[in-house]
Coordinates of C-alpha atoms and ligand atoms in Angstrom, one line a residue:
M1 CA 70.3 9.1 62.3
Q2 CA 68.9 8.1 59.0
S3 CA 66.4 5.3 58.9
P4 CA 67.6 2.0 57.3
V5 CA 67.3 1.9 53.5
A6 CA 64.8 -0.9 53.8
D7 CA 62.4 1.4 55.5
R8 CA 62.6 4.2 52.9
R9 CA 60.5 4.7 49.9
P10 CA 61.0 6.8 46.8
Q11 CA 58.7 9.8 46.1
S12 CA 55.3 9.1 44.8
F13 CA 54.6 10.3 41.2
D14 CA 51.3 12.0 42.3
R15 CA 52.7 15.5 42.3
V16 CA 55.5 15.1 39.8
L17 CA 54.7 17.5 36.9
S18 CA 57.9 18.5 35.3
S19 CA 59.8 15.2 35.1
M20 CA 60.6 13.6 31.7
C21 CA 60.9 10.2 33.4
T22 CA 57.9 8.1 34.6
E23 CA 56.8 4.9 36.3
P24 CA 58.2 2.1 34.1
H25 CA 55.7 -0.2 32.4
P26 CA 55.2 -3.3 34.6
A27 CA 56.8 -5.5 32.0
A28 CA 59.8 -3.1 31.8
R29 CA 60.1 -3.1 35.6
E30 CA 60.1 -6.9 35.7
A31 CA 62.7 -7.3 32.9
A32 CA 64.9 -4.7 34.5
E33 CA 65.0 -6.8 37.7
R34 CA 65.6 -10.0 35.8
F35 CA 68.6 -8.6 33.9
L36 CA 70.1 -6.6 36.8
A37 CA 73.2 -8.7 36.9
T38 CA 74.2 -8.4 33.3
N39 CA 76.6 -6.1 31.5
P40 CA 76.1 -5.5 27.8
G41 CA 79.5 -3.9 27.8
D42 CA 80.9 -7.4 27.7
P43 CA 78.7 -9.0 25.0
A44 CA 80.8 -12.2 24.8
T45 CA 80.0 -13.0 28.5
Y46 CA 76.5 -11.6 28.7
E47 CA 75.1 -12.9 25.4
T48 CA 71.4 -12.7 26.0
V49 CA 71.5 -9.1 26.9
A50 CA 73.8 -8.3 24.0
E51 CA 71.1 -9.9 21.7
L52 CA 68.4 -7.8 23.4
E53 CA 70.4 -4.7 22.8
R54 CA 70.6 -5.4 19.1
E55 CA 66.8 -5.8 19.1
V56 CA 66.3 -2.5 21.0
V57 CA 68.4 -0.7 18.3
A58 CA 66.2 -2.2 15.6
D59 CA 63.1 -1.2 17.6
L60 CA 64.3 2.4 17.9
A61 CA 65.2 2.6 14.3
R62 CA 61.8 1.4 13.3
L63 CA 60.2 3.8 15.6
A64 CA 62.2 6.7 14.2
E65 CA 61.7 5.6 10.6
H66 CA 65.4 5.8 10.4
P67 CA 66.6 2.9 8.3
A68 CA 70.3 2.4 8.0
V69 CA 72.2 2.8 4.8
D70 CA 74.8 0.5 3.5
D71 CA 75.6 1.6 0.0
A72 CA 77.9 4.4 -1.1
E73 CA 75.1 6.5 -2.5
G74 CA 73.6 6.7 0.9
A75 CA 70.3 5.2 -0.1
P76 CA 68.3 3.6 2.6
T77 CA 68.6 -0.2 2.6
E78 CA 65.0 -0.5 3.7
R79 CA 62.2 2.0 4.0
V80 CA 59.9 1.5 7.0
T81 CA 56.4 1.9 5.5
D82 CA 54.0 0.3 8.0
D83 CA 53.8 -1.3 11.4
T84 CA 54.6 -4.7 10.1
D85 CA 57.9 -3.9 8.3
T86 CA 61.1 -4.5 10.2
V87 CA 64.4 -2.7 9.9
E88 CA 67.0 -5.2 8.7
S89 CA 70.1 -3.4 9.9
A90 CA 70.4 -0.5 12.2
Y91 CA 73.4 0.9 14.0
G92 CA 73.5 2.3 17.5
Y93 CA 73.4 1.2 21.1
V94 CA 71.6 1.7 24.4
T95 CA 73.2 4.6 26.2
S96 CA 73.0 5.7 29.8
G97 CA 70.7 8.5 28.7
G98 CA 70.3 11.4 26.3
T99 CA 73.4 13.1 27.7
E100 CA 75.7 10.2 26.6
A101 CA 73.9 9.9 23.2
N102 CA 74.4 13.6 22.5
I103 CA 78.0 13.6 23.6
Q104 CA 78.7 10.6 21.4
A105 CA 76.9 12.2 18.4
V106 CA 79.1 15.3 18.7
R107 CA 82.1 13.0 19.2
A108 CA 81.4 11.1 16.1
A109 CA 81.0 14.3 14.1
R110 CA 84.3 15.6 15.4
E111 CA 86.0 12.3 14.5
Q112 CA 84.7 12.4 11.0
T113 CA 85.1 16.1 10.1
D114 CA 88.1 17.6 8.2
A115 CA 87.8 20.8 10.1
N116 CA 90.8 22.0 12.0
D117 CA 88.8 24.0 14.6
P118 CA 85.4 22.2 14.6
N119 CA 82.2 23.8 15.8
V120 CA 78.8 22.4 16.4
V121 CA 75.7 24.6 15.7
V122 CA 72.8 24.1 18.1
P123 CA 69.5 26.0 18.6
A124 CA 69.2 27.9 21.9
S125 CA 66.6 25.3 22.8
A126 CA 69.1 22.5 22.8
H127 CA 69.5 20.6 26.1
F128 CA 72.4 21.5 28.3
S129 CA 74.1 18.1 27.6
F130 CA 75.5 19.8 24.4
Q131 CA 77.4 22.2 26.7
K132 CA 78.9 19.1 28.4
A133 CA 79.7 17.6 25.0
A134 CA 81.4 20.8 23.8
A135 CA 83.4 21.0 27.0
V136 CA 84.5 17.4 27.1
L137 CA 85.3 17.3 23.4
D138 CA 86.8 20.7 23.1
V139 CA 84.6 21.8 20.2
E140 CA 83.1 25.3 19.9
L141 CA 79.4 25.4 20.6
R142 CA 77.5 27.9 18.4
E143 CA 74.2 28.6 19.8
V144 CA 71.7 30.2 17.4
P145 CA 68.5 31.8 18.6
T146 CA 65.0 30.3 18.5
H147 CA 62.0 32.4 17.7
P148 CA 60.5 34.2 20.7
V149 CA 58.0 31.9 22.5
D150 CA 55.5 34.8 22.8
G151 CA 55.7 35.7 19.1
N152 CA 54.2 34.1 16.0
P153 CA 52.8 30.8 17.3
E154 CA 53.8 29.0 14.1
Q155 CA 57.5 29.6 14.7
A156 CA 57.6 30.3 18.5
G157 CA 60.4 28.3 20.2
R158 CA 61.7 26.7 17.0
V159 CA 65.1 27.4 15.7
D160 CA 65.6 30.6 13.6
L161 CA 66.7 29.2 10.3
D162 CA 68.2 32.4 9.0
A163 CA 70.4 32.6 12.0
L164 CA 71.3 28.9 11.7
T165 CA 72.2 29.3 8.0
A166 CA 74.4 32.3 8.9
A167 CA 76.1 30.4 11.7
V168 CA 77.3 27.3 9.8
D169 CA 80.7 27.4 8.0
E170 CA 83.4 25.2 6.7
E171 CA 84.5 24.4 10.2
T172 CA 81.0 23.1 11.2
A173 CA 81.2 19.4 12.2
A174 CA 77.5 19.0 13.1
V175 CA 74.2 20.8 13.1
V176 CA 71.6 19.9 15.7
A177 CA 67.8 19.9 15.4
V178 CA 65.7 19.4 18.5
A179 CA 62.6 17.2 18.0
G180 CA 60.7 17.8 21.3
S181 CA 62.5 20.6 23.2
T182 CA 62.9 20.1 26.9
E183 CA 61.2 23.4 27.9
Y184 CA 58.4 23.8 25.3
G185 CA 58.0 20.5 23.5
R186 CA 58.7 22.2 20.2
V187 CA 60.0 20.4 17.1
D188 CA 62.5 22.1 14.8
P189 CA 62.0 21.9 11.0
V190 CA 64.4 19.0 10.5
P191 CA 64.6 18.9 6.7
A192 CA 65.5 22.6 6.5
V193 CA 68.1 22.2 9.3
A194 CA 69.5 19.3 7.3
D195 CA 69.6 21.4 4.1
A196 CA 71.6 24.1 6.0
A197 CA 74.0 21.4 7.2
Q198 CA 74.5 20.0 3.8
T199 CA 75.6 23.3 2.3
V200 CA 78.8 22.9 4.4
D201 CA 78.9 19.1 4.5
A202 CA 78.3 19.0 8.2
A203 CA 76.7 16.0 10.0
V204 CA 73.0 16.3 11.1
H205 CA 72.0 15.2 14.6
V206 CA 68.4 15.2 15.8
D207 CA 67.9 15.2 19.6
A208 CA 64.6 13.3 20.0
A209 CA 65.6 12.1 23.5
W210 CA 62.1 12.9 24.8
G211 CA 60.0 13.4 21.7
G212 CA 61.1 10.3 19.8
F213 CA 58.4 8.0 21.2
A214 CA 55.7 10.6 20.4
L215 CA 56.7 11.9 17.0
P216 CA 55.5 8.8 15.0
F217 CA 52.0 9.5 16.2
T218 CA 52.0 13.2 15.1
D219 CA 51.3 14.4 11.6
H220 CA 54.6 16.2 11.0
D221 CA 55.4 16.5 7.3
W222 CA 58.9 14.9 7.4
S223 CA 60.3 11.6 8.4
F224 CA 63.8 10.4 9.4
A225 CA 63.6 8.3 6.3
D226 CA 63.5 11.3 4.1
A227 CA 65.7 13.8 5.9
P228 CA 69.4 13.0 5.7
V229 CA 69.9 12.6 9.4
D230 CA 73.2 11.0 10.5
T231 CA 72.5 10.4 14.2
I232 CA 69.5 10.5 16.5
T233 CA 69.1 10.6 20.3
I234 CA 66.0 8.7 21.3
D235 CA 65.5 7.6 24.9
P236 CA 63.4 4.6 26.1
H237 CA 63.7 5.9 29.7
K238 CA 61.6 8.9 28.9
L239 CA 58.4 8.5 26.9
G240 CA 59.4 4.9 26.1
Q241 CA 58.3 3.9 29.7
A242 CA 61.5 1.9 30.3
A243 CA 63.4 1.9 33.6
V244 CA 66.4 4.3 33.9
P245 CA 69.1 4.0 32.5
A246 CA 68.0 3.4 28.9
G247 CA 68.9 6.1 26.4
G248 CA 69.4 5.5 22.7
L249 CA 71.9 6.6 20.0
L250 CA 71.1 5.7 16.4
A251 CA 73.3 6.1 13.4
R252 CA 72.5 5.9 9.8
E253 CA 75.9 4.4 8.8
P254 CA 78.2 1.9 10.4
A255 CA 81.1 4.4 9.9
T256 CA 79.6 6.6 12.6
L257 CA 79.9 3.9 15.2
D258 CA 83.3 2.8 13.9
S259 CA 84.5 6.4 14.5
L260 CA 83.6 5.9 18.2
A261 CA 85.2 2.5 18.6
V262 CA 88.3 1.8 20.6
D263 CA 90.2 -1.5 20.7
T264 CA 89.5 -3.7 23.6
P265 CA 92.4 -6.2 23.4
Y266 CA 91.6 -8.3 26.4
L267 CA 87.8 -8.8 25.8
E268 CA 86.6 -11.4 23.4
T269 CA 85.0 -8.7 21.4
H270 CA 87.6 -6.5 19.9
A271 CA 86.1 -3.0 19.9
Q272 CA 83.8 -0.9 22.0
A273 CA 81.9 2.2 20.7
T274 CA 80.2 3.1 23.9
L275 CA 81.3 5.9 26.2
T276 CA 80.8 3.9 29.4
G277 CA 82.4 0.5 30.0
T278 CA 80.3 -1.6 32.3
R279 CA 76.7 -0.8 31.5
S280 CA 73.2 -1.5 32.8
G281 CA 71.7 -4.7 31.3
A282 CA 68.6 -3.7 33.3
G283 CA 68.0 -0.7 31.1
V284 CA 68.5 -2.7 27.9
A285 CA 66.1 -5.5 28.9
S286 CA 63.6 -3.0 30.2
A287 CA 63.6 -1.0 27.0
R288 CA 63.0 -4.2 25.0
A289 CA 60.2 -5.3 27.3
A290 CA 58.5 -1.8 27.1
F291 CA 58.7 -1.8 23.4
D292 CA 57.2 -5.2 23.1
A293 CA 54.3 -4.3 25.4
L294 CA 53.6 -0.9 23.9
Y295 CA 54.6 -0.6 20.3
P296 CA 52.7 0.7 18.4
D297 CA 49.3 0.9 20.0
G298 CA 50.3 1.5 23.6
Y299 CA 52.6 4.3 22.6
R300 CA 50.0 5.8 20.3
A301 CA 47.3 5.7 23.0
A302 CA 49.7 7.2 25.5
H303 CA 50.5 10.0 23.1
E304 CA 46.8 10.7 22.3
R305 CA 45.9 10.7 26.0
A306 CA 48.7 13.1 26.8
T307 CA 47.8 15.4 23.9
E308 CA 44.2 15.6 25.1
L309 CA 45.2 16.2 28.7
A310 CA 47.6 19.0 27.6
A311 CA 44.8 20.6 25.5
W312 CA 42.5 20.5 28.5
L313 CA 45.0 22.0 30.9
D314 CA 45.8 24.7 28.3
T315 CA 42.2 25.7 28.1
E316 CA 41.8 25.7 31.9
L317 CA 44.9 28.0 32.3
R318 CA 43.8 30.4 29.6
Q319 CA 40.4 30.7 31.1
R320 CA 42.2 31.9 34.3
G321 CA 44.0 34.5 32.2
Y322 CA 47.4 32.9 31.9
E323 CA 49.5 32.8 28.8
V324 CA 50.3 29.3 27.6
R325 CA 53.2 28.8 25.1
P326 CA 52.8 27.0 21.8
R327 CA 53.8 23.4 21.7
D328 CA 54.1 20.5 19.3
L329 CA 54.3 17.8 21.9
P330 CA 52.5 17.7 25.2
I331 CA 54.4 20.0 27.5
V332 CA 52.3 22.8 28.8
A333 CA 54.5 25.8 29.6
V334 CA 52.5 28.6 31.3
A335 CA 53.6 32.0 32.4
L336 CA 52.8 32.1 36.2
P337 CA 53.9 34.8 38.6
E338 CA 57.2 33.8 40.3
S339 CA 55.5 33.9 43.7
L340 CA 52.7 31.6 42.6
L341 CA 55.2 29.1 41.1
A342 CA 57.1 29.2 44.5
A343 CA 53.8 28.7 46.4
L344 CA 52.9 25.7 44.3
R345 CA 56.2 24.1 44.8
E346 CA 55.8 24.8 48.5
A347 CA 52.5 22.9 48.4
G348 CA 54.4 19.9 47.1
W349 CA 54.1 20.2 43.3
K350 CA 57.3 19.1 41.6
L351 CA 57.4 21.9 39.1
S352 CA 60.5 23.1 37.3
P353 CA 60.6 26.4 35.4
T354 CA 61.9 27.2 32.0
A355 CA 64.9 29.6 31.7
A356 CA 62.3 32.4 31.1
G357 CA 60.4 31.4 34.2
E358 CA 57.3 29.6 32.8
A359 CA 56.1 26.6 34.8
R360 CA 56.3 23.3 32.8
V361 CA 53.8 20.5 33.0
V362 CA 55.2 17.5 31.1
C363 CA 52.3 15.2 30.4
M364 CA 54.0 11.9 31.1
P365 CA 52.0 8.7 31.5
H366 CA 51.8 9.2 35.3
V367 CA 50.2 12.6 35.0
D368 CA 46.4 12.2 34.8
R369 CA 43.3 14.4 34.9
S370 CA 42.7 14.0 38.6
A371 CA 46.3 15.1 39.4
L372 CA 45.8 18.2 37.2
E373 CA 42.5 18.9 38.8
A374 CA 44.1 18.9 42.2
F375 CA 46.9 21.1 40.8
L376 CA 44.3 23.6 39.5
T377 CA 42.5 23.6 42.9
D378 CA 45.8 24.5 44.6
L379 CA 46.5 27.1 41.9
D380 CA 43.1 28.7 42.5
R381 CA 43.6 28.7 46.2
L382 CA 47.1 30.2 46.1
R383 CA 46.8 32.8 43.4
Ligands
LIG1 N1 67.9 15.9 25.3 C1 66.7 16.4 25.6 C2 65.8 17.0 24.6 C3 66.3 16.3 27.0 O1 65.1 16.8 27.3 C4 67.1 15.7 27.9 C5 66.8 15.5 29.4 C6 68.4 15.2 27.5 C7 68.7 15.3 26.1 C8 69.4 14.5 28.4 O2 68.9 13.2 28.8 P1 69.3 12.5 30.1 O3 68.9 13.3 31.2 O4 68.7 11.2 29.9 O5 70.8 12.4 30.0 N2 65.7 16.3 29.8 C9 65.3 16.4 31.2 C10 65.9 17.7 31.8 O6 67.1 17.9 31.8 C11 65.8 15.3 32.0 C12 65.0 15.1 33.2 C13 64.4 13.9 33.5 C14 64.9 16.1 34.2 C15 63.6 13.7 34.6 C16 64.2 15.9 35.4 C17 63.6 14.7 35.5 O7 62.8 14.4 36.7 O8 65.1 18.5 32.2

């Protein structure tokens, strides 16, 4: 017989190395609990959480430097220039996670395209949620290769732009760029991907589900404010340190959300653009609380700490003769023999491999130097 739920505890985060989720910030945990019995899917009844959701959308847009546009020319209504500026209007909602946000982005593109037989072009590094999107929405998924991870470190793991350009056509509804790939933490060249999309009038979607909360603190040479990005996935329940479930979908134009909306005749509000109906108010409140506590200094500090930790681990692994893959954001992917990876898992390390078999250490806030020292001690013992 199983012991009663009250006697059971979740796993500790001590040995969790490959997860993209983490311990929520204390303020986020508290807010989640306080808003547990709310449903932002019914904003007329649950008004406070609906208001919090609008604030989260503005927070995310500010973080992503992704101001909304209102005029026909597509010019941003407001440019986010420094930490004190606010985004006046932003469109989007708090999803159940990156999967829902990606599905909805593909759905919006399909709703808005003139194509008869729409396709979506994604890099091979794209998260498997795009396969779900393609299956559910009956669109063709065109996967284009990324540069080999053991090749030129400048391009390794990023989308092959020539292949991408060759793959888009008049039937392309959307082109996807990944900003923080699940396996290697790589960031695709967003403006060049957007250029390729524009040649065929396709929508541009950026999947920054994991990377979105780190990108503002890196010196990438583009901004969402410059690149004509239509939609972004950016998840508070990953690097945002909010409680699950709190994903984010942002849109540049209200028409994108309108294309997702269905009539809701018996609710006081008359349309709903979300994929789910009843939703977690806990995730919404938690995302707002985490942002309040951490933006921008806490997120910056978390990113700098994770970056230093990744660099340290990288050096330690190379000194032991292992190959470490290039990264933009702090995920250390290291080629370990399969038997060693299995032995480390056996020793309790929660490590998941890439498709090519490298071990991935995702430097989330709960991963610290002492955990990684213990990991290396086990690695030295087992190799
Ligand atoms: N886009 C990217 C770039 C992602 O990395 C992920 C999830 C998603 C979309 C989908 O997000 P949701 O899982 O919120 O729907 N990446 C991780 C993965 O699939 C998710 C994860 C999180 C896995 C925590 C394990 C874990 O412990 O590997």
